[in-house]
PDB file of C-alpha atoms and ligand atoms in Angstrom:
ATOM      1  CA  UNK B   2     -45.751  45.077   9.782  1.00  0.00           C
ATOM      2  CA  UNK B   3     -45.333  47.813   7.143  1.00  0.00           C
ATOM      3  CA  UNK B   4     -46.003  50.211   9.072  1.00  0.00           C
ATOM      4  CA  UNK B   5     -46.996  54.206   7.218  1.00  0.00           C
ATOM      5  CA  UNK B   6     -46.863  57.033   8.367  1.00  0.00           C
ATOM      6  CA  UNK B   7     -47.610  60.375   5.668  1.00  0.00           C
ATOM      7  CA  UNK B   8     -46.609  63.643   6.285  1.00  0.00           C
ATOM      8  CA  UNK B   9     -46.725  66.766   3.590  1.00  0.00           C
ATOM      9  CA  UNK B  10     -44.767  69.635   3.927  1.00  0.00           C
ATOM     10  CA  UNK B  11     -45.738  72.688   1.844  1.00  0.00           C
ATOM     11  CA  UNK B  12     -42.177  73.607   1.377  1.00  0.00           C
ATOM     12  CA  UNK B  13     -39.432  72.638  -0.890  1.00  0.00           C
ATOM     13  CA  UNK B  14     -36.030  72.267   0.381  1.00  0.00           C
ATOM     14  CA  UNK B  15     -36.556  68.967   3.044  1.00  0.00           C
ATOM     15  CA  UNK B  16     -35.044  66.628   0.925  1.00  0.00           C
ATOM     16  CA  UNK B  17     -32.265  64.278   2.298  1.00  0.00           C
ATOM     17  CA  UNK B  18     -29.127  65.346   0.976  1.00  0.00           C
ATOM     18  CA  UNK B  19     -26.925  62.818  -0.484  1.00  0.00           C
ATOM     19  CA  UNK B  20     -23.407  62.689   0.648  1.00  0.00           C
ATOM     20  CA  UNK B  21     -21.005  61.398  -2.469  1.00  0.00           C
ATOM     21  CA  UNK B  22     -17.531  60.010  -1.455  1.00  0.00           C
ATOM     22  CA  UNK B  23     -14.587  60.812  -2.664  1.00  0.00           C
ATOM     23  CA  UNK B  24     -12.980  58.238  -5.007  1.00  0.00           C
ATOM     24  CA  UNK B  25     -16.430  56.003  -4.597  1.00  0.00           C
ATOM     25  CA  UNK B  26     -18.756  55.731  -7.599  1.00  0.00           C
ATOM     26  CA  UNK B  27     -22.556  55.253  -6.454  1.00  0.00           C
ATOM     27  CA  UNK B  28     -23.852  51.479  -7.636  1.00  0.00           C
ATOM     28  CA  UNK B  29     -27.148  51.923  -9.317  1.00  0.00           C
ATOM     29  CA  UNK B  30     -29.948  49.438  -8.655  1.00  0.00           C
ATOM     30  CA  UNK B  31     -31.982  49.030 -11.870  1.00  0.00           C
ATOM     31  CA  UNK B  32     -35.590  48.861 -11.801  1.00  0.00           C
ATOM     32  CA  UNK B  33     -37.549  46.516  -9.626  1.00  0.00           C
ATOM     33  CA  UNK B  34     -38.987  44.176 -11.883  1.00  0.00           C
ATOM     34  CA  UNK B  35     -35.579  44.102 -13.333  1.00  0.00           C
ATOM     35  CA  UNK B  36     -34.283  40.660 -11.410  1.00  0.00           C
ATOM     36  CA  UNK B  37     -32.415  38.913 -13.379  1.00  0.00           C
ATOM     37  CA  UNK B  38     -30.009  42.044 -13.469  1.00  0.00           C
ATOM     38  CA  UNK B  39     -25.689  41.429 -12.962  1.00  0.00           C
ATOM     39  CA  UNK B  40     -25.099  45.125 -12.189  1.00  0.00           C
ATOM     40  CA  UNK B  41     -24.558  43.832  -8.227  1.00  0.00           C
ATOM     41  CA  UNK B  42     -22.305  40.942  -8.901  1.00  0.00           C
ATOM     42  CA  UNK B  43     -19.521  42.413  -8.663  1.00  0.00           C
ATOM     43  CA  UNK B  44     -20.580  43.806  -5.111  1.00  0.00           C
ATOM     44  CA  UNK B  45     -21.867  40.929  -4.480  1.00  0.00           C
ATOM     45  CA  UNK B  46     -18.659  38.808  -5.217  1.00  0.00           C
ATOM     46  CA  UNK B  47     -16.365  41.547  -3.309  1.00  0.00           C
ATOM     47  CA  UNK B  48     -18.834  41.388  -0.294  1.00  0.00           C
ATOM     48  CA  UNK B  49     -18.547  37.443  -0.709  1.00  0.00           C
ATOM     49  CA  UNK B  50     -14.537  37.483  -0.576  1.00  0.00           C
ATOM     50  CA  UNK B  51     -14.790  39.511   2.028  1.00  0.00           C
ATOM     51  CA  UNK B  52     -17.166  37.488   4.377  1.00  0.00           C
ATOM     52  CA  UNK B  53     -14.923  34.317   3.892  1.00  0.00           C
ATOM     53  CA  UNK B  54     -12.578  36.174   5.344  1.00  0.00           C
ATOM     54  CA  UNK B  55     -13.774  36.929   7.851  1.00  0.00           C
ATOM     55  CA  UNK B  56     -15.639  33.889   9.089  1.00  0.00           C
ATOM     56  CA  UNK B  57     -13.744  31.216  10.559  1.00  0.00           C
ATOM     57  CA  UNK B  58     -15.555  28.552  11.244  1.00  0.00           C
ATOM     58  CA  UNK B  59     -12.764  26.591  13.096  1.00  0.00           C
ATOM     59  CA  UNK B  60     -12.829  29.993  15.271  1.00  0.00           C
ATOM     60  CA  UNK B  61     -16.321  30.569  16.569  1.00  0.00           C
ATOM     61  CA  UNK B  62     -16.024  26.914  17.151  1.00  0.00           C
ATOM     62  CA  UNK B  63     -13.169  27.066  19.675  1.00  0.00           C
ATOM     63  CA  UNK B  64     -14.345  29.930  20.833  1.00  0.00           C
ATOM     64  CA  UNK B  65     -17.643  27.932  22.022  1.00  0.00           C
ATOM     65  CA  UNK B  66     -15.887  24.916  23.094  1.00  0.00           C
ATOM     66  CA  UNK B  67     -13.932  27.706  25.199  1.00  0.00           C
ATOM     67  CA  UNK B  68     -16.634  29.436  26.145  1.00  0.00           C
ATOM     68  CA  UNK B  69     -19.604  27.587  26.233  1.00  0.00           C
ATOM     69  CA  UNK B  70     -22.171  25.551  28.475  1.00  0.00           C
ATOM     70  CA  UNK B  71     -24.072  22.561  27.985  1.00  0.00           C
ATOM     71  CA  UNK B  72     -27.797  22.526  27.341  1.00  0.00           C
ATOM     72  CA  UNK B  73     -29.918  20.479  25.677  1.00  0.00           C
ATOM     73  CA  UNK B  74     -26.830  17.661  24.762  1.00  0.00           C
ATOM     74  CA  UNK B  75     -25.140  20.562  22.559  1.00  0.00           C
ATOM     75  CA  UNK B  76     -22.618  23.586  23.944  1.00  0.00           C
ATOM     76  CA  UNK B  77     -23.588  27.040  23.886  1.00  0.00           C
ATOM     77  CA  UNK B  78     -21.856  29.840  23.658  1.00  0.00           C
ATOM     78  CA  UNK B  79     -22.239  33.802  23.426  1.00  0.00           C
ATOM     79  CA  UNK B  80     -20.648  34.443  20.042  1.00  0.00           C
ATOM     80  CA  UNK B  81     -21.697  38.762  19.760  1.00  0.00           C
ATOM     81  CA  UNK B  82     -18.460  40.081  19.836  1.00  0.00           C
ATOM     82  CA  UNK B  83     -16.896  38.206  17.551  1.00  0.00           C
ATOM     83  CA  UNK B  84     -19.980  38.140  15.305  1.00  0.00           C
ATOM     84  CA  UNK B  85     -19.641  41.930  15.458  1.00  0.00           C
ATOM     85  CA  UNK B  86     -16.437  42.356  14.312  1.00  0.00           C
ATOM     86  CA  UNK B  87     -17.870  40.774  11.139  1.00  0.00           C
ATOM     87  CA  UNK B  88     -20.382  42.835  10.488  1.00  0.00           C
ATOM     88  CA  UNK B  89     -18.143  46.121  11.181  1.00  0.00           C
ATOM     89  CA  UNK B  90     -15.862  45.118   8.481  1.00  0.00           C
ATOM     90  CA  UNK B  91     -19.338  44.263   5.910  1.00  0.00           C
ATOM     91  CA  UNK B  92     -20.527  47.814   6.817  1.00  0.00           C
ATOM     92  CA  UNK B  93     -17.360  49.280   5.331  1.00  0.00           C
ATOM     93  CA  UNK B  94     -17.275  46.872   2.373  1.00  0.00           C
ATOM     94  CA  UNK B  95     -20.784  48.478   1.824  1.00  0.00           C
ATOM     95  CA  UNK B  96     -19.601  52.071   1.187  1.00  0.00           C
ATOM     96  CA  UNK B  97     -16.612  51.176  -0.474  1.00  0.00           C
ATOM     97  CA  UNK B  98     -18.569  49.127  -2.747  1.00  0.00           C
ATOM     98  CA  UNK B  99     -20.808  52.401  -3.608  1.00  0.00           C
ATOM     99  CA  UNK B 100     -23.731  50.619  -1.699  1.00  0.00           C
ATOM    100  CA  UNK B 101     -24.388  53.658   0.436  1.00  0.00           C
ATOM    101  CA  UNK B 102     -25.704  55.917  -1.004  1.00  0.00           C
ATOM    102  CA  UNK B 103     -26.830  53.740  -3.453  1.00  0.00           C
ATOM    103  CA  UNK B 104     -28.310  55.484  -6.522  1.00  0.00           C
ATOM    104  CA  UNK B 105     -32.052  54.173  -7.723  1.00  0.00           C
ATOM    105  CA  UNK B 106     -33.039  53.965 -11.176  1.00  0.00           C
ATOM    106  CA  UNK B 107     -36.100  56.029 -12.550  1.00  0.00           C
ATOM    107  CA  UNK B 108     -39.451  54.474 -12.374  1.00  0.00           C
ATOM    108  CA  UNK B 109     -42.930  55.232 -14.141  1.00  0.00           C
ATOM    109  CA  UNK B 110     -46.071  53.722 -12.317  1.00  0.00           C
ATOM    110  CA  UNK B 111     -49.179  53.798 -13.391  1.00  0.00           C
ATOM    111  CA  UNK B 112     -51.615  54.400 -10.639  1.00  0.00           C
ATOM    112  CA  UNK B 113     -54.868  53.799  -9.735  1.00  0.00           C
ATOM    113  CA  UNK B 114     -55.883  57.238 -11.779  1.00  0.00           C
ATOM    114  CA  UNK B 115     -52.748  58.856 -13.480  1.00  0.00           C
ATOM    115  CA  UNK B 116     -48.967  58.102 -13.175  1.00  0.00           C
ATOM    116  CA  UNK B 117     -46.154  59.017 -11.321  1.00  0.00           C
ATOM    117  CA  UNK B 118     -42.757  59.136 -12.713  1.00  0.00           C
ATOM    118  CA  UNK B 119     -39.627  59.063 -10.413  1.00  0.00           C
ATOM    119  CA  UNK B 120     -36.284  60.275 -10.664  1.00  0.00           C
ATOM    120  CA  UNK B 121     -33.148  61.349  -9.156  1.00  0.00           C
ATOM    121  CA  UNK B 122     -33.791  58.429  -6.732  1.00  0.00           C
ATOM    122  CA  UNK B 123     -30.967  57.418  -4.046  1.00  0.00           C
ATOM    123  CA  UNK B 124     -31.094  54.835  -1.600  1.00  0.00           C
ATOM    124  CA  UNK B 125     -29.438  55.659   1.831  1.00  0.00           C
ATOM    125  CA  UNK B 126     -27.563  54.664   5.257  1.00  0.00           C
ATOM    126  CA  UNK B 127     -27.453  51.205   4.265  1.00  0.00           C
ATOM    127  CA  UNK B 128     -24.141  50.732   6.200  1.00  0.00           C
ATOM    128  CA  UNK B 129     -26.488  51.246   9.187  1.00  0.00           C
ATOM    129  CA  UNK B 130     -26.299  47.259   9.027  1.00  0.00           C
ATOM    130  CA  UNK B 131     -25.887  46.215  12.760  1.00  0.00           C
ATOM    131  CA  UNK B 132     -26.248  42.896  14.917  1.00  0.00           C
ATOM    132  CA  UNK B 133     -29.441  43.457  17.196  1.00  0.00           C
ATOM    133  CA  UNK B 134     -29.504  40.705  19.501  1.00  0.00           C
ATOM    134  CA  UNK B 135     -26.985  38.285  21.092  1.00  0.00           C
ATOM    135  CA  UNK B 136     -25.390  35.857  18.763  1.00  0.00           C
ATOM    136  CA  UNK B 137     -25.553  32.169  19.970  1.00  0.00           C
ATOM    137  CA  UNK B 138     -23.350  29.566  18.652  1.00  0.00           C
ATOM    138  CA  UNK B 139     -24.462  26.128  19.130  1.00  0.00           C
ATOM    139  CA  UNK B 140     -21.808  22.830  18.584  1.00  0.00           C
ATOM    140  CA  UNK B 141     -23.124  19.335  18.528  1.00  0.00           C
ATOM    141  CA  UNK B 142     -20.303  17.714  19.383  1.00  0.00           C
ATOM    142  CA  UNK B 143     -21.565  14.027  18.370  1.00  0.00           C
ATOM    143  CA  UNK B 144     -22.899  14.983  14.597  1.00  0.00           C
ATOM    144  CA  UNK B 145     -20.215  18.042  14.392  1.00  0.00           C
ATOM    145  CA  UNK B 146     -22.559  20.473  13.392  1.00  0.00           C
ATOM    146  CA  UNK B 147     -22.208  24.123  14.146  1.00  0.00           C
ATOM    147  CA  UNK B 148     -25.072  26.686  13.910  1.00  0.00           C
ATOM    148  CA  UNK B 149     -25.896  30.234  14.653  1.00  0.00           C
ATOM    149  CA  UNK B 150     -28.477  32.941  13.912  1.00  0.00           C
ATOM    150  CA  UNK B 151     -27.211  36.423  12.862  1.00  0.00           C
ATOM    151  CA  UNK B 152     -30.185  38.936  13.940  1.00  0.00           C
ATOM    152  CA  UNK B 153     -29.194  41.832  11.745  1.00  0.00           C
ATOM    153  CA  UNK B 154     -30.953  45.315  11.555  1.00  0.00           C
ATOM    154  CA  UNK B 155     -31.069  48.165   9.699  1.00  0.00           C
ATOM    155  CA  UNK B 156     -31.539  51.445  11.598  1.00  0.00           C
ATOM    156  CA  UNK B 157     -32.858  53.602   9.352  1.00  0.00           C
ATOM    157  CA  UNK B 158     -32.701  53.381   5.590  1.00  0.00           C
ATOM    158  CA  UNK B 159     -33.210  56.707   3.601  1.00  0.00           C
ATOM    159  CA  UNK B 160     -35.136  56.684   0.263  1.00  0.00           C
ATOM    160  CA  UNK B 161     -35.507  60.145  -1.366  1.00  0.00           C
ATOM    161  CA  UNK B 162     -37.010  60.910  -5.345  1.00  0.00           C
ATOM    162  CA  UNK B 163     -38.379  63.804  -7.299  1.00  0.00           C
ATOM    163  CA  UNK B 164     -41.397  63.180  -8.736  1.00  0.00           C
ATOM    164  CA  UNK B 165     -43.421  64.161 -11.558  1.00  0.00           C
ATOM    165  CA  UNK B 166     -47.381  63.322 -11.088  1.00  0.00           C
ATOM    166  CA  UNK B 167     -50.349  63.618 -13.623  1.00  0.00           C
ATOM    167  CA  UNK B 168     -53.442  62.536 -12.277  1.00  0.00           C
ATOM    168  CA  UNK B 169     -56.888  63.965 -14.510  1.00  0.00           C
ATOM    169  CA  UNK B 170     -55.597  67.710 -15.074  1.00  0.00           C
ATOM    170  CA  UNK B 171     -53.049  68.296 -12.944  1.00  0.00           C
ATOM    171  CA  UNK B 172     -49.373  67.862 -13.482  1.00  0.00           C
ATOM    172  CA  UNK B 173     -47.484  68.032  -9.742  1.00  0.00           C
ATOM    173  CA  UNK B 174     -43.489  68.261  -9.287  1.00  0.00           C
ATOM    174  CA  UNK B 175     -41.684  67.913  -6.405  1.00  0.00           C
ATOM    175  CA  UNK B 176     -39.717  65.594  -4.025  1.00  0.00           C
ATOM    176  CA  UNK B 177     -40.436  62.203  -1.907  1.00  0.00           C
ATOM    177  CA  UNK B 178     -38.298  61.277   1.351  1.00  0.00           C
ATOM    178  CA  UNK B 179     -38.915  58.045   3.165  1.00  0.00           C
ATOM    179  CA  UNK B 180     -37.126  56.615   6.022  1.00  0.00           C
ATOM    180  CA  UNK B 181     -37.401  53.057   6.474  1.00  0.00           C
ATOM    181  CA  UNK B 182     -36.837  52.277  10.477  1.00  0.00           C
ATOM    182  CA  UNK B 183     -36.021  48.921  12.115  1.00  0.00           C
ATOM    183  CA  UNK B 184     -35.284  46.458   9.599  1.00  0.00           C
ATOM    184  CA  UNK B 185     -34.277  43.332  10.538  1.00  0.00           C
ATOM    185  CA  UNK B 186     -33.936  39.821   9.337  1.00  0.00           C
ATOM    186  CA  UNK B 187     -32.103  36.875  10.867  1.00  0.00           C
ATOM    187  CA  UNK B 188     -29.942  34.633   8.558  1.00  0.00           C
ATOM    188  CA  UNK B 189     -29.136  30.899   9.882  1.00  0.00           C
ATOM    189  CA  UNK B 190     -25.926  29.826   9.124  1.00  0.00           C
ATOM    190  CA  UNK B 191     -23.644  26.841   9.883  1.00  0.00           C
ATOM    191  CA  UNK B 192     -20.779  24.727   9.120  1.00  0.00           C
ATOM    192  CA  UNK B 193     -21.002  20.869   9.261  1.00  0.00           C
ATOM    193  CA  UNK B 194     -17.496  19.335  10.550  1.00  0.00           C
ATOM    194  CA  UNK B 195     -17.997  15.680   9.647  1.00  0.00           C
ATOM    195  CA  UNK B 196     -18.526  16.540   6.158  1.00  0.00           C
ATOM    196  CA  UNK B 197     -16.736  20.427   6.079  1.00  0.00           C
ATOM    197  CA  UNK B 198     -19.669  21.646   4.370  1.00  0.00           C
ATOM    198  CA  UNK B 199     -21.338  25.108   5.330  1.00  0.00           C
ATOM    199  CA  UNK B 200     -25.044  26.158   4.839  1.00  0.00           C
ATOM    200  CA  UNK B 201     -27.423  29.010   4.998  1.00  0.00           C
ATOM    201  CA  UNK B 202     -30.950  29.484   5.089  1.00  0.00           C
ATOM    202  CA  UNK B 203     -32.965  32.160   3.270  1.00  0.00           C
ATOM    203  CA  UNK B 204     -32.863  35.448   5.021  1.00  0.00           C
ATOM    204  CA  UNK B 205     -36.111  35.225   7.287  1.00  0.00           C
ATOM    205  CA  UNK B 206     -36.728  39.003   7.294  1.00  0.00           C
ATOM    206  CA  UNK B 207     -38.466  39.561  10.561  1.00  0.00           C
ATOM    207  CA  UNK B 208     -39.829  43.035  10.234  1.00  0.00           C
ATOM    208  CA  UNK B 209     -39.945  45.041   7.099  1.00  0.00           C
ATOM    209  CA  UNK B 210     -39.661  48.182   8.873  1.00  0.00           C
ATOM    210  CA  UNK B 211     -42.053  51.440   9.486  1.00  0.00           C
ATOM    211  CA  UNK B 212     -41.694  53.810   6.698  1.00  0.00           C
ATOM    212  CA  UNK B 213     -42.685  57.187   7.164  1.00  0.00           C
ATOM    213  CA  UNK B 214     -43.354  59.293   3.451  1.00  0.00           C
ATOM    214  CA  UNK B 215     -42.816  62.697   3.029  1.00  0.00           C
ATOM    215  CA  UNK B 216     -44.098  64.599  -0.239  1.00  0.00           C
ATOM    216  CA  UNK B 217     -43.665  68.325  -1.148  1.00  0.00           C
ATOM    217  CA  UNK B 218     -45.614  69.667  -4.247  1.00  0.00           C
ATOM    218  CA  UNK B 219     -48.155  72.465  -4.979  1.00  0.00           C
ATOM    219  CA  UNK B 220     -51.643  71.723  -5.734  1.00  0.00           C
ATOM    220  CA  UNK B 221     -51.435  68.174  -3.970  1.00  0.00           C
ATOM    221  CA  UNK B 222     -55.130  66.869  -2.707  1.00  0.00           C
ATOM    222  CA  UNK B 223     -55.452  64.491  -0.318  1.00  0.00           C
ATOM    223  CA  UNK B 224     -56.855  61.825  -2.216  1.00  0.00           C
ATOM    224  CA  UNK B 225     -53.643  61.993  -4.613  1.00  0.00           C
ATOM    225  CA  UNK B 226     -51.087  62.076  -1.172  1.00  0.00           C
ATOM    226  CA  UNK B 227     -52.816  59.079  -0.592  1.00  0.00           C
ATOM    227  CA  UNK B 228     -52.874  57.576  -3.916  1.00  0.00           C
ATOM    228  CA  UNK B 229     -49.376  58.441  -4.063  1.00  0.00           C
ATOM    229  CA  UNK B 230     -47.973  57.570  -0.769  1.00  0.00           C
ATOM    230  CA  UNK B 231     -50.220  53.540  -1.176  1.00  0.00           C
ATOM    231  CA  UNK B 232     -48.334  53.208  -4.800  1.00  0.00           C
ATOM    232  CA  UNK B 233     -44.786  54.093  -3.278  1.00  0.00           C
ATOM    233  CA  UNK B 234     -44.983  52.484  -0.037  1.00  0.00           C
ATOM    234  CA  UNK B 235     -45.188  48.852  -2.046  1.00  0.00           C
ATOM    235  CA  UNK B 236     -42.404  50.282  -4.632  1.00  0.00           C
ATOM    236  CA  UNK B 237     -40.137  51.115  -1.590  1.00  0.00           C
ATOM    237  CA  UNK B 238     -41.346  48.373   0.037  1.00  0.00           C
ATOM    238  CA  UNK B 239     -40.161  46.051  -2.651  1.00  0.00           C
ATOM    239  CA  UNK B 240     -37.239  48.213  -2.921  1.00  0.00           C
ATOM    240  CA  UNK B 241     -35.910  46.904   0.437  1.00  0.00           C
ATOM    241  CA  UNK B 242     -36.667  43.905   0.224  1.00  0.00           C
ATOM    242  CA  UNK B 243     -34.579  43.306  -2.733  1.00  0.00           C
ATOM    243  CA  UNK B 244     -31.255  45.468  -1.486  1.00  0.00           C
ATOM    244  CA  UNK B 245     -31.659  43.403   1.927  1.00  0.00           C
ATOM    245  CA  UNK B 246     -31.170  40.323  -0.190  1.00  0.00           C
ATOM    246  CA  UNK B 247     -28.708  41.658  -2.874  1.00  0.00           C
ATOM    247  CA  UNK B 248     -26.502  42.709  -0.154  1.00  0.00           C
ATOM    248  CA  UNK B 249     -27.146  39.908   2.819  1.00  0.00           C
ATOM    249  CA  UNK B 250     -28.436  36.488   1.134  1.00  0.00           C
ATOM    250  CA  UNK B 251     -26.883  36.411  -2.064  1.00  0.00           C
ATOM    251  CA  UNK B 252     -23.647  36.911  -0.749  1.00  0.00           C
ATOM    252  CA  UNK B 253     -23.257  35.205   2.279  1.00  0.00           C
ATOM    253  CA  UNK B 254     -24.795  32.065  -0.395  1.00  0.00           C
ATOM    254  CA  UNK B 255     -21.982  32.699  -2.922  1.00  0.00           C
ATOM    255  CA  UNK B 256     -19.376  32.224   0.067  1.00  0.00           C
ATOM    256  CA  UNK B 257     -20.903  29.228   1.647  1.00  0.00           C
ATOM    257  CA  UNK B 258     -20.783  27.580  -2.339  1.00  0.00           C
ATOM    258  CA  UNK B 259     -17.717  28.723  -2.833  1.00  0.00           C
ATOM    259  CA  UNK B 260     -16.658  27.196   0.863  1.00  0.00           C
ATOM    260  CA  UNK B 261     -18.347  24.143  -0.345  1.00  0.00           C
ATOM    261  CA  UNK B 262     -16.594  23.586  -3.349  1.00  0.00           C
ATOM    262  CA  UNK B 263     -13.353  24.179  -2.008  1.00  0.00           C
ATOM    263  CA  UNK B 264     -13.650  21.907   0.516  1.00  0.00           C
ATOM    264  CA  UNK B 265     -15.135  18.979  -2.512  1.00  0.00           C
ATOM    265  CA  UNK B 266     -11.992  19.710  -4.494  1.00  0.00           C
ATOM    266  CA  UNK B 267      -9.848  18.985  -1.302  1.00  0.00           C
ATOM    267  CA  UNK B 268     -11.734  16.244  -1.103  1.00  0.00           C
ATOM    268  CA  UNK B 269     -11.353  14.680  -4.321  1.00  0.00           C
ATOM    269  CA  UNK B 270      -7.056  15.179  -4.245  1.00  0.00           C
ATOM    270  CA  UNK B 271      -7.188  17.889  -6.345  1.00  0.00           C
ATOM    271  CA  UNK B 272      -5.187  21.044  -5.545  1.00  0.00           C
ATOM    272  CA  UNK B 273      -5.758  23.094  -2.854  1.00  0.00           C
ATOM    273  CA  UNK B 274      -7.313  26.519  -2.147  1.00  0.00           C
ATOM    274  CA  UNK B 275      -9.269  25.306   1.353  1.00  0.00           C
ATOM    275  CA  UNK B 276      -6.700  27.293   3.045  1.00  0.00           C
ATOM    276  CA  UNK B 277      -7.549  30.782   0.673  1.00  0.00           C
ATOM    277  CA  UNK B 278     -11.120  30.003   2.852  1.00  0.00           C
ATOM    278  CA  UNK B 279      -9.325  28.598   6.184  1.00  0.00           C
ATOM    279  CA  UNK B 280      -6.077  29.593   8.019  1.00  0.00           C
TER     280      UNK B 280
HETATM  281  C1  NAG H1202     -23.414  16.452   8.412  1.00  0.00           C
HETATM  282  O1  NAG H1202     -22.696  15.630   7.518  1.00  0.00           O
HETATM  283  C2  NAG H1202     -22.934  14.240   7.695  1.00  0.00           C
HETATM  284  C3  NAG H1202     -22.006  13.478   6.752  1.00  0.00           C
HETATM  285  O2  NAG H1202     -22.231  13.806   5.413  1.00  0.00           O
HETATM  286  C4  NAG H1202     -24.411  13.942   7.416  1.00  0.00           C
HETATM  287  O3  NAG H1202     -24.676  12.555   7.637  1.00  0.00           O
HETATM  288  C5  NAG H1202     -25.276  14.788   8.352  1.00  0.00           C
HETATM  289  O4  NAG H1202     -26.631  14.627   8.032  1.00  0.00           O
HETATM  290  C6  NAG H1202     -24.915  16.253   8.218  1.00  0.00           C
HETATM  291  N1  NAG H1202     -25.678  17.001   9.198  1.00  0.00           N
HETATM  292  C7  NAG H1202     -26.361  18.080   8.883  1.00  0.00           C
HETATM  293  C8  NAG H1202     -27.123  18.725   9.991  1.00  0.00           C
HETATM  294  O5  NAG H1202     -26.372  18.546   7.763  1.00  0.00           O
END
């Protein structure tokens, strides 16, 4: 599934250049092992306002009632456009929220003989986000329960580093590009209308991509390009991973709690805010 593909260039020079906004500080993702981090949160809760909304739930379900067939003792209906307009609007909460680029913290990894040290490290064309296959809504009209399945994709994410190597004698400098194609995932969502609570699954990430690593350096062997290129692709390959679920699960999660407990404290007679989440 993880596709790799190595290339070496003997020049300097090939590295993906980063293109800083105006007005937009770069986020920084801190090291990999580094979970438990907050940094995001505040990302994470913008992205979250910003996803409730935009989803109404009330709205892709007249829109299927409107729309839709009957199969299988539930309506069905084609849900894309609307489900696109979404994701638009995420894709520019992304760069606003200095997602893309997205700067990388600096790493050292021991490997199998020597270490590698990375910095400079930026993480790139995240707001490639897109919807890759039709979105189908689904209402059961005799539990109330709505459900769809967002298929969303990454075109092509962009990892670049300099890199400092010392494997036996030799001590290599130079720079690392990757481009991570065709990641996608599909997140199952839903909203449940006899008791007005939403859920999500877990992002099921269906394909982690083909990444394709590009090192320059003088004096590299072969045996150390491939040292080097095994070590990074499960760094970048974690890497991904992680950003796909800082900036997809966690906060389409937070909303669908948030949702949740608005609707409870309706529920319970105390004051309102279900119609901050529906209108
Ligand atoms: C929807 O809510 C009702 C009432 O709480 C519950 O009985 C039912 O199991 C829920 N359905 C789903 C699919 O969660």
């Amino acid at each position: 599934m993880f596709l790799v593909v190595i290339a070496t260039l003997a020049s300097v020079g090939f590295a993906a250049d980063v293109q800083l906004i105006d007005g937009i500080t770069p986020k920084v993702l801190p090291p990999v092992n580094y979970q438990e981090s907050l940094i995001l949160s505040e990302i994470q809760e913008q992205l979250s306002r910003k996803i409730v909304s935009e989803i109404s739930w009330e709205k892709v379900r007249d829109l299927t009632l409107e729309n839709g067939f009957e199969a299988n003792g539930n309506i069905q209906a084609d849900v894309t456009d609307y489900a696109l307009k979404v994701v638009k609007n995420i894709e520019n909460l992304i760069i606003e929220g200095g997602l893309d680029p997205l700067a990388l913290s600096n790493q050292s990894i021991n490997m199998i003989v020597g270490s590698i040290t990375l910095t400079d490290g930026w993480l790139q064309e995240l707001s490639t986000l897109n919807i890759s296959d039709a979105v189908i809504a689904k209402y059961t009209q005799t539990t109330g329960v709505l459900e769809l399945t967002l298929p969303l994709a990454f075109d092509s994410i962009l990892i670049s580093y300099d890199y400092h190597t010392k494997v036996l004698l030799l001590s290599i400098k130079g720079a690392i590009d990757a481009k991570v194609k065709h990641v996608s995932m599909n997140l199952h969502m839903g909203f449940n209308f006899t008791n007005y609570h939403a859920f999500v699954d877990d992002v099921d990430i269906t394909d982690t991509g083909s990444i394709t690593i590009k090192l320059t350096g003088l004096g590299l062997l072969d045996w150390i390009i491939e040292m080097i290129t095994n070590t990074l692709t499960a760094l970048f390959h974690s890497i991904i991973i992680w950003v796909v679920n800082l900036v997809i699960y966690t906060p389409v999660n937070m909303v669908v709690n948030a949702i949740n407990d608005a609707i409870d404290s309706v529920l319970n007679g105390s004051n309102s805010t279900l119609l901050n989440y529906y209108n």
